[in-house]
Amino acid sequence: MPHGNAPAAVPRSTLARSTLVVTAHAGDFVWRAGGAIALAAARGEQVTIACLTFGERGESAKAWREGRTLAEIKALRRDEAERAAAALGAEVRFFDAGDYPLTATPELTDRLVEVYRATQPDIVLTHPVEDPYNGDHPAANRLALQARVLAQAIGYPAEGEIIGAPPVFYFEPHQPEMSGFRPEVLLDITEVWETKRDAMECLAAQRHLWDYYTDLAVRRGVQLKRNAGPNLGLAHTTMAEAYMRPYPQIAKELA
């Protein structure tokens, strides 16, 4: 039987195009990949967020200072993440694995493999390999990549049909210069920016990040325009997110 809240597998032919986001904490998917999620949902695609922890210990300082209990903080962060995911058009599944530190266990890996097999993702979004400021993010990366490989193995004992090899995109960490991050892919999120901003504003526990990630989207938008053909100095308003690709891009022509 599936562990936790992972559903039974659905035949791949009956699924819409699918995106799986594997994120360490309740807010990470909004700041770093909210635009990509909103774009996919707007196209009618299935987007599933595997939220490994609520960020209850390390990313909820405001709530701790207010004197809230651990249970209250988890409930608060869960509510924020559910509302943010709904604003983006995605489904979020909570693992409640505990943060600071996030520790990989066989059970946690099994649960994530089952989500891979149930959702049959066409692409996977997750944290990059490095983050010297937050060990939970590299831990989530390792879990995401390991579960992706195990979900492909026909002999691995988990519910559901095996998956293919979905491309993986690493979203931008909070301190990119310190995390070995290069903006290899710039995604234009202008048409869904207001949706992302609405989702960001669901995260009152981290309100100090609203302006930071707005400014980052503007900066990446400028870079996108400068890499998208002739730069004539024309006025524009472009918002973007940056991603890295750990595996080769597969193509029949260069573009």
PDB file of C-alpha atoms in Angstrom:
ATOM      1  CA  MET A   1       0.000   0.000   0.000  1.00  0.00           C
ATOM      2  CA  PRO A   2       1.221   3.559  -0.636  1.00  0.00           C
ATOM      3  CA  HIS A   3       2.813   5.353   2.311  1.00  0.00           C
ATOM      4  CA  GLY A   4       1.412   8.606   3.688  1.00  0.00           C
ATOM      5  CA  ASN A   5      -0.769  10.545   1.320  1.00  0.00           C
ATOM      6  CA  ALA A   6       0.731   9.248  -1.928  1.00  0.00           C
ATOM      7  CA  PRO A   7      -2.130   8.149  -4.228  1.00  0.00           C
ATOM      8  CA  ALA A   8      -2.334   4.990  -6.266  1.00  0.00           C
ATOM      9  CA  ALA A   9      -0.557   5.136  -9.622  1.00  0.00           C
ATOM     10  CA  VAL A  10      -2.475   6.308 -12.672  1.00  0.00           C
ATOM     11  CA  PRO A  11      -1.624   5.019 -16.182  1.00  0.00           C
ATOM     12  CA  ARG A  12       0.678   7.566 -17.864  1.00  0.00           C
ATOM     13  CA  SER A  13      -1.553   7.769 -20.954  1.00  0.00           C
ATOM     14  CA  THR A  14      -4.396   9.214 -18.888  1.00  0.00           C
ATOM     15  CA  LEU A  15      -2.329  11.987 -17.291  1.00  0.00           C
ATOM     16  CA  ALA A  16      -1.836  15.530 -18.494  1.00  0.00           C
ATOM     17  CA  ARG A  17       1.721  16.777 -18.801  1.00  0.00           C
ATOM     18  CA  SER A  18       3.129  16.661 -15.301  1.00  0.00           C
ATOM     19  CA  THR A  19       5.564  18.740 -13.249  1.00  0.00           C
ATOM     20  CA  LEU A  20       6.941  17.555  -9.905  1.00  0.00           C
ATOM     21  CA  VAL A  21       8.496  20.076  -7.525  1.00  0.00           C
ATOM     22  CA  VAL A  22      10.570  18.647  -4.664  1.00  0.00           C
ATOM     23  CA  THR A  23      11.116  21.331  -2.044  1.00  0.00           C
ATOM     24  CA  ALA A  24      12.681  21.331   1.402  1.00  0.00           C
ATOM     25  CA  HIS A  25      10.433  23.854   3.159  1.00  0.00           C
ATOM     26  CA  ALA A  26       6.931  25.255   2.905  1.00  0.00           C
ATOM     27  CA  GLY A  27       7.928  28.529   1.225  1.00  0.00           C
ATOM     28  CA  ASP A  28      10.724  27.430  -1.091  1.00  0.00           C
ATOM     29  CA  PHE A  29       8.539  26.468  -4.045  1.00  0.00           C
ATOM     30  CA  VAL A  30       6.920  29.914  -4.108  1.00  0.00           C
ATOM     31  CA  TRP A  31      10.051  32.091  -4.004  1.00  0.00           C
ATOM     32  CA  ARG A  32      12.111  30.001  -6.368  1.00  0.00           C
ATOM     33  CA  ALA A  33       9.696  28.335  -8.804  1.00  0.00           C
ATOM     34  CA  GLY A  34       6.312  30.020  -8.391  1.00  0.00           C
ATOM     35  CA  GLY A  35       6.419  31.401 -11.928  1.00  0.00           C
ATOM     36  CA  ALA A  36       7.223  28.049 -13.519  1.00  0.00           C
ATOM     37  CA  ILE A  37       4.439  26.428 -11.494  1.00  0.00           C
ATOM     38  CA  ALA A  38       1.890  29.083 -12.466  1.00  0.00           C
ATOM     39  CA  LEU A  39       2.837  28.864 -16.146  1.00  0.00           C
ATOM     40  CA  ALA A  40       2.442  25.077 -16.167  1.00  0.00           C
ATOM     41  CA  ALA A  41      -0.894  25.253 -14.355  1.00  0.00           C
ATOM     42  CA  ALA A  42      -2.143  27.934 -16.757  1.00  0.00           C
ATOM     43  CA  ARG A  43      -1.449  25.536 -19.634  1.00  0.00           C
ATOM     44  CA  GLY A  44      -3.654  22.945 -17.956  1.00  0.00           C
ATOM     45  CA  GLU A  45      -0.782  20.806 -16.754  1.00  0.00           C
ATOM     46  CA  GLN A  46      -0.666  18.819 -13.524  1.00  0.00           C
ATOM     47  CA  VAL A  47       1.710  20.319 -10.959  1.00  0.00           C
ATOM     48  CA  THR A  48       2.523  18.447  -7.760  1.00  0.00           C
ATOM     49  CA  ILE A  49       4.625  19.913  -4.964  1.00  0.00           C
ATOM     50  CA  ALA A  50       6.348  17.446  -2.641  1.00  0.00           C
ATOM     51  CA  CYS A  51       6.960  19.628   0.426  1.00  0.00           C
ATOM     52  CA  LEU A  52       9.337  17.681   2.643  1.00  0.00           C
ATOM     53  CA  THR A  53       9.056  19.881   5.743  1.00  0.00           C
ATOM     54  CA  PHE A  54       7.054  22.854   6.981  1.00  0.00           C
ATOM     55  CA  GLY A  55      10.195  24.869   7.704  1.00  0.00           C
ATOM     56  CA  GLU A  56       8.918  24.989  11.238  1.00  0.00           C
ATOM     57  CA  ARG A  57      12.244  25.204  13.066  1.00  0.00           C
ATOM     58  CA  GLY A  58      14.556  27.122  10.783  1.00  0.00           C
ATOM     59  CA  GLU A  59      12.341  29.331   8.641  1.00  0.00           C
ATOM     60  CA  SER A  60       9.628  30.524  11.020  1.00  0.00           C
ATOM     61  CA  ALA A  61      11.489  32.958  13.265  1.00  0.00           C
ATOM     62  CA  LYS A  62       8.607  35.440  13.407  1.00  0.00           C
ATOM     63  CA  ALA A  63       6.225  32.794  14.732  1.00  0.00           C
ATOM     64  CA  TRP A  64       8.723  31.604  17.369  1.00  0.00           C
ATOM     65  CA  ARG A  65       9.209  35.181  18.571  1.00  0.00           C
ATOM     66  CA  GLU A  66       5.436  35.469  18.931  1.00  0.00           C
ATOM     67  CA  GLY A  67       5.557  32.562  21.400  1.00  0.00           C
ATOM     68  CA  ARG A  68       3.769  29.996  19.246  1.00  0.00           C
ATOM     69  CA  THR A  69       4.195  26.269  19.885  1.00  0.00           C
ATOM     70  CA  LEU A  70       5.756  23.839  17.422  1.00  0.00           C
ATOM     71  CA  ALA A  71       2.329  22.407  16.550  1.00  0.00           C
ATOM     72  CA  GLU A  72       0.930  25.890  15.994  1.00  0.00           C
ATOM     73  CA  ILE A  73       3.835  26.832  13.744  1.00  0.00           C
ATOM     74  CA  LYS A  74       3.435  23.683  11.646  1.00  0.00           C
ATOM     75  CA  ALA A  75      -0.276  24.427  11.225  1.00  0.00           C
ATOM     76  CA  LEU A  76       0.510  28.031  10.294  1.00  0.00           C
ATOM     77  CA  ARG A  77       3.095  27.091   7.683  1.00  0.00           C
ATOM     78  CA  ARG A  78       0.873  24.364   6.276  1.00  0.00           C
ATOM     79  CA  ASP A  79      -1.978  26.834   5.841  1.00  0.00           C
ATOM     80  CA  GLU A  80       0.326  29.349   4.131  1.00  0.00           C
ATOM     81  CA  ALA A  81       1.713  26.724   1.757  1.00  0.00           C
ATOM     82  CA  GLU A  82      -1.734  25.354   0.893  1.00  0.00           C
ATOM     83  CA  ARG A  83      -3.024  28.822   0.059  1.00  0.00           C
ATOM     84  CA  ALA A  84       0.094  29.645  -1.968  1.00  0.00           C
ATOM     85  CA  ALA A  85      -0.120  26.381  -3.917  1.00  0.00           C
ATOM     86  CA  ALA A  86      -3.812  26.994  -4.618  1.00  0.00           C
ATOM     87  CA  ALA A  87      -3.014  30.495  -5.879  1.00  0.00           C
ATOM     88  CA  LEU A  88      -0.461  29.005  -8.282  1.00  0.00           C
ATOM     89  CA  GLY A  89      -2.802  26.220  -9.409  1.00  0.00           C
ATOM     90  CA  ALA A  90      -0.842  23.334  -7.914  1.00  0.00           C
ATOM     91  CA  GLU A  91      -1.404  20.462  -5.497  1.00  0.00           C
ATOM     92  CA  VAL A  92       0.877  20.282  -2.464  1.00  0.00           C
ATOM     93  CA  ARG A  93       1.660  17.126  -0.497  1.00  0.00           C
ATOM     94  CA  PHE A  94       3.288  17.410   2.917  1.00  0.00           C
ATOM     95  CA  PHE A  95       5.795  14.880   4.215  1.00  0.00           C
ATOM     96  CA  ASP A  96       6.398  16.494   7.642  1.00  0.00           C
ATOM     97  CA  ALA A  97       9.917  15.022   7.700  1.00  0.00           C
ATOM     98  CA  GLY A  98      11.301  17.645  10.086  1.00  0.00           C
ATOM     99  CA  ASP A  99      13.679  20.468   9.225  1.00  0.00           C
ATOM    100  CA  TYR A 100      16.980  21.715  10.663  1.00  0.00           C
ATOM    101  CA  PRO A 101      18.133  19.157   9.873  1.00  0.00           C
ATOM    102  CA  LEU A 102      16.210  17.422   7.097  1.00  0.00           C
ATOM    103  CA  THR A 103      17.430  13.825   7.288  1.00  0.00           C
ATOM    104  CA  ALA A 104      16.994  11.220   4.567  1.00  0.00           C
ATOM    105  CA  THR A 105      15.509   7.923   5.748  1.00  0.00           C
ATOM    106  CA  PRO A 106      14.480   4.806   3.822  1.00  0.00           C
ATOM    107  CA  GLU A 107      10.827   5.539   4.588  1.00  0.00           C
ATOM    108  CA  LEU A 108      11.092   9.114   3.309  1.00  0.00           C
ATOM    109  CA  THR A 109      12.813   7.910   0.141  1.00  0.00           C
ATOM    110  CA  ASP A 110      10.105   5.292  -0.423  1.00  0.00           C
ATOM    111  CA  ARG A 111       7.362   7.885  -0.047  1.00  0.00           C
ATOM    112  CA  LEU A 112       9.036  10.178  -2.563  1.00  0.00           C
ATOM    113  CA  VAL A 113       9.564   7.324  -5.040  1.00  0.00           C
ATOM    114  CA  GLU A 114       5.845   6.598  -4.821  1.00  0.00           C
ATOM    115  CA  VAL A 115       5.037  10.225  -5.622  1.00  0.00           C
ATOM    116  CA  TYR A 116       7.312  10.055  -8.671  1.00  0.00           C
ATOM    117  CA  ARG A 117       5.553   6.923  -9.873  1.00  0.00           C
ATOM    118  CA  ALA A 118       2.086   8.256  -9.133  1.00  0.00           C
ATOM    119  CA  THR A 119       2.619  11.594 -10.910  1.00  0.00           C
ATOM    120  CA  GLN A 120       4.872  10.371 -13.763  1.00  0.00           C
ATOM    121  CA  PRO A 121       6.577  13.768 -14.117  1.00  0.00           C
ATOM    122  CA  ASP A 122       7.668  15.182 -17.452  1.00  0.00           C
ATOM    123  CA  ILE A 123       9.970  17.593 -15.621  1.00  0.00           C
ATOM    124  CA  VAL A 124      11.301  17.880 -12.064  1.00  0.00           C
ATOM    125  CA  LEU A 125      12.154  21.113 -10.252  1.00  0.00           C
ATOM    126  CA  THR A 126      14.273  21.056  -7.102  1.00  0.00           C
ATOM    127  CA  HIS A 127      17.090  22.705  -5.167  1.00  0.00           C
ATOM    128  CA  PRO A 128      20.654  22.842  -6.518  1.00  0.00           C
ATOM    129  CA  VAL A 129      23.441  20.721  -5.083  1.00  0.00           C
ATOM    130  CA  GLU A 130      25.110  23.471  -3.026  1.00  0.00           C
ATOM    131  CA  ASP A 131      23.869  25.837  -0.351  1.00  0.00           C
ATOM    132  CA  PRO A 132      26.341  26.621   2.442  1.00  0.00           C
ATOM    133  CA  TYR A 133      23.668  28.580   4.320  1.00  0.00           C
ATOM    134  CA  ASN A 134      21.040  25.847   4.589  1.00  0.00           C
ATOM    135  CA  GLY A 135      21.852  22.146   4.673  1.00  0.00           C
ATOM    136  CA  ASP A 136      18.201  21.187   4.182  1.00  0.00           C
ATOM    137  CA  HIS A 137      18.321  22.397   0.572  1.00  0.00           C
ATOM    138  CA  PRO A 138      21.171  20.087  -0.561  1.00  0.00           C
ATOM    139  CA  ALA A 139      19.487  17.290   1.421  1.00  0.00           C
ATOM    140  CA  ALA A 140      16.288  17.826  -0.566  1.00  0.00           C
ATOM    141  CA  ASN A 141      18.326  17.804  -3.779  1.00  0.00           C
ATOM    142  CA  ARG A 142      19.877  14.443  -2.915  1.00  0.00           C
ATOM    143  CA  LEU A 143      16.493  12.987  -2.018  1.00  0.00           C
ATOM    144  CA  ALA A 144      14.929  14.270  -5.237  1.00  0.00           C
ATOM    145  CA  LEU A 145      17.675  12.858  -7.460  1.00  0.00           C
ATOM    146  CA  GLN A 146      17.893   9.529  -5.658  1.00  0.00           C
ATOM    147  CA  ALA A 147      14.134   9.009  -5.740  1.00  0.00           C
ATOM    148  CA  ARG A 148      14.091   9.897  -9.455  1.00  0.00           C
ATOM    149  CA  VAL A 149      16.616   7.150 -10.187  1.00  0.00           C
ATOM    150  CA  LEU A 150      14.942   4.574  -7.939  1.00  0.00           C
ATOM    151  CA  ALA A 151      11.538   5.312  -9.480  1.00  0.00           C
ATOM    152  CA  GLN A 152      13.018   4.236 -12.841  1.00  0.00           C
ATOM    153  CA  ALA A 153      14.214   0.884 -11.501  1.00  0.00           C
ATOM    154  CA  ILE A 154      11.752  -1.895 -12.333  1.00  0.00           C
ATOM    155  CA  GLY A 155      12.995  -3.987  -9.413  1.00  0.00           C
ATOM    156  CA  TYR A 156      12.622  -1.266  -6.791  1.00  0.00           C
ATOM    157  CA  PRO A 157       9.808  -2.299  -4.415  1.00  0.00           C
ATOM    158  CA  ALA A 158       7.483   0.705  -4.510  1.00  0.00           C
ATOM    159  CA  GLU A 159       3.900   1.173  -5.639  1.00  0.00           C
ATOM    160  CA  GLY A 160       3.148   2.323  -9.189  1.00  0.00           C
ATOM    161  CA  GLU A 161       4.599   2.073 -12.672  1.00  0.00           C
ATOM    162  CA  ILE A 162       8.240   2.921 -13.327  1.00  0.00           C
ATOM    163  CA  ILE A 163       9.005   6.342 -14.765  1.00  0.00           C
ATOM    164  CA  GLY A 164      11.239   7.495 -17.596  1.00  0.00           C
ATOM    165  CA  ALA A 165      14.066   9.996 -17.088  1.00  0.00           C
ATOM    166  CA  PRO A 166      12.397  13.393 -16.668  1.00  0.00           C
ATOM    167  CA  PRO A 167      14.634  16.439 -17.172  1.00  0.00           C
ATOM    168  CA  VAL A 168      15.636  18.135 -13.931  1.00  0.00           C
ATOM    169  CA  PHE A 169      15.860  21.889 -13.385  1.00  0.00           C
ATOM    170  CA  TYR A 170      17.501  23.409 -10.317  1.00  0.00           C
ATOM    171  CA  PHE A 171      15.799  26.592  -9.157  1.00  0.00           C
ATOM    172  CA  GLU A 172      17.776  29.564  -7.877  1.00  0.00           C
ATOM    173  CA  PRO A 173      18.987  29.523  -4.257  1.00  0.00           C
ATOM    174  CA  HIS A 174      18.781  32.555  -2.003  1.00  0.00           C
ATOM    175  CA  GLN A 175      22.547  33.153  -2.168  1.00  0.00           C
ATOM    176  CA  PRO A 176      23.377  32.143  -5.776  1.00  0.00           C
ATOM    177  CA  GLU A 177      26.929  33.506  -5.789  1.00  0.00           C
ATOM    178  CA  MET A 178      27.805  31.345  -2.780  1.00  0.00           C
ATOM    179  CA  SER A 179      26.063  28.221  -4.063  1.00  0.00           C
ATOM    180  CA  GLY A 180      27.759  27.637  -7.404  1.00  0.00           C
ATOM    181  CA  PHE A 181      24.587  28.641  -9.241  1.00  0.00           C
ATOM    182  CA  ARG A 182      24.695  29.752 -12.900  1.00  0.00           C
ATOM    183  CA  PRO A 183      21.531  31.079 -14.588  1.00  0.00           C
ATOM    184  CA  GLU A 184      21.631  28.640 -17.521  1.00  0.00           C
ATOM    185  CA  VAL A 185      17.900  28.860 -18.247  1.00  0.00           C
ATOM    186  CA  LEU A 186      15.926  32.116 -17.972  1.00  0.00           C
ATOM    187  CA  LEU A 187      12.174  31.573 -17.868  1.00  0.00           C
ATOM    188  CA  ASP A 188       9.874  34.454 -18.818  1.00  0.00           C
ATOM    189  CA  ILE A 189       7.187  34.594 -16.115  1.00  0.00           C
ATOM    190  CA  THR A 190       5.825  38.045 -16.984  1.00  0.00           C
ATOM    191  CA  GLU A 191       2.340  36.797 -17.821  1.00  0.00           C
ATOM    192  CA  VAL A 192       1.976  35.064 -14.440  1.00  0.00           C
ATOM    193  CA  TRP A 193       3.961  37.481 -12.299  1.00  0.00           C
ATOM    194  CA  GLU A 194       0.903  38.806 -10.454  1.00  0.00           C
ATOM    195  CA  THR A 195      -0.095  35.221  -9.675  1.00  0.00           C
ATOM    196  CA  LYS A 196       3.346  34.535  -8.222  1.00  0.00           C
ATOM    197  CA  ARG A 197       3.235  37.741  -6.213  1.00  0.00           C
ATOM    198  CA  ASP A 198      -0.181  36.767  -4.818  1.00  0.00           C
ATOM    199  CA  ALA A 199       1.270  33.412  -3.772  1.00  0.00           C
ATOM    200  CA  MET A 200       4.264  35.129  -2.168  1.00  0.00           C
ATOM    201  CA  GLU A 201       1.916  37.279  -0.118  1.00  0.00           C
ATOM    202  CA  CYS A 202       0.344  34.129   1.322  1.00  0.00           C
ATOM    203  CA  LEU A 203       3.648  33.584   3.163  1.00  0.00           C
ATOM    204  CA  ALA A 204       3.294  36.098   5.974  1.00  0.00           C
ATOM    205  CA  ALA A 205       5.806  34.184   8.110  1.00  0.00           C
ATOM    206  CA  GLN A 206       8.524  35.283   5.659  1.00  0.00           C
ATOM    207  CA  ARG A 207       7.242  38.687   4.633  1.00  0.00           C
ATOM    208  CA  HIS A 208      10.822  40.014   4.608  1.00  0.00           C
ATOM    209  CA  LEU A 209      11.389  38.033   1.402  1.00  0.00           C
ATOM    210  CA  TRP A 210       8.572  39.560  -0.671  1.00  0.00           C
ATOM    211  CA  ASP A 211      10.598  42.508  -1.961  1.00  0.00           C
ATOM    212  CA  TYR A 212      13.783  40.467  -2.342  1.00  0.00           C
ATOM    213  CA  TYR A 213      12.178  38.010  -4.746  1.00  0.00           C
ATOM    214  CA  THR A 214      10.355  40.770  -6.591  1.00  0.00           C
ATOM    215  CA  ASP A 215      13.676  42.520  -7.192  1.00  0.00           C
ATOM    216  CA  LEU A 216      15.264  39.217  -8.258  1.00  0.00           C
ATOM    217  CA  ALA A 217      12.523  38.637 -10.834  1.00  0.00           C
ATOM    218  CA  VAL A 218      13.158  42.117 -12.274  1.00  0.00           C
ATOM    219  CA  ARG A 219      16.910  41.487 -12.466  1.00  0.00           C
ATOM    220  CA  ARG A 220      16.517  38.114 -14.144  1.00  0.00           C
ATOM    221  CA  GLY A 221      14.014  39.708 -16.528  1.00  0.00           C
ATOM    222  CA  VAL A 222      16.633  42.240 -17.625  1.00  0.00           C
ATOM    223  CA  GLN A 223      19.095  39.408 -18.238  1.00  0.00           C
ATOM    224  CA  LEU A 224      16.458  37.493 -20.198  1.00  0.00           C
ATOM    225  CA  LYS A 225      15.885  40.437 -22.532  1.00  0.00           C
ATOM    226  CA  ARG A 226      19.603  40.959 -23.069  1.00  0.00           C
ATOM    227  CA  ASN A 227      19.946  37.308 -24.113  1.00  0.00           C
ATOM    228  CA  ALA A 228      16.856  37.159 -26.315  1.00  0.00           C
ATOM    229  CA  GLY A 229      17.977  38.885 -29.511  1.00  0.00           C
ATOM    230  CA  PRO A 230      18.798  42.482 -30.484  1.00  0.00           C
ATOM    231  CA  ASN A 231      18.984  44.817 -27.527  1.00  0.00           C
ATOM    232  CA  LEU A 232      17.811  48.207 -28.768  1.00  0.00           C
ATOM    233  CA  GLY A 233      17.457  49.775 -25.363  1.00  0.00           C
ATOM    234  CA  LEU A 234      13.681  49.734 -25.638  1.00  0.00           C
ATOM    235  CA  ALA A 235      11.593  50.025 -22.510  1.00  0.00           C
ATOM    236  CA  HIS A 236      10.228  46.702 -21.292  1.00  0.00           C
ATOM    237  CA  THR A 237       8.823  45.065 -18.192  1.00  0.00           C
ATOM    238  CA  THR A 238       9.929  41.463 -18.062  1.00  0.00           C
ATOM    239  CA  MET A 239       9.942  39.210 -15.019  1.00  0.00           C
ATOM    240  CA  ALA A 240      11.921  35.974 -15.005  1.00  0.00           C
ATOM    241  CA  GLU A 241      13.197  33.027 -12.983  1.00  0.00           C
ATOM    242  CA  ALA A 242      16.578  31.356 -13.390  1.00  0.00           C
ATOM    243  CA  TYR A 243      17.332  27.625 -13.500  1.00  0.00           C
ATOM    244  CA  MET A 244      20.266  25.253 -13.950  1.00  0.00           C
ATOM    245  CA  ARG A 245      20.266  21.885 -15.738  1.00  0.00           C
ATOM    246  CA  PRO A 246      22.296  19.051 -14.195  1.00  0.00           C
ATOM    247  CA  TYR A 247      21.667  16.686 -17.112  1.00  0.00           C
ATOM    248  CA  PRO A 248      22.182  17.284 -20.865  1.00  0.00           C
ATOM    249  CA  GLN A 249      19.405  18.852 -22.900  1.00  0.00           C
ATOM    250  CA  ILE A 250      18.079  16.501 -25.578  1.00  0.00           C
ATOM    251  CA  ALA A 251      17.384  18.171 -28.927  1.00  0.00           C
ATOM    252  CA  LYS A 252      17.166  17.609 -32.676  1.00  0.00           C
ATOM    253  CA  GLU A 253      18.285  21.138 -33.446  1.00  0.00           C
ATOM    254  CA  LEU A 254      20.203  23.805 -31.604  1.00  0.00           C
ATOM    255  CA  ALA A 255      18.152  26.722 -30.317  1.00  0.00           C
TER     256      ALA A 255
END
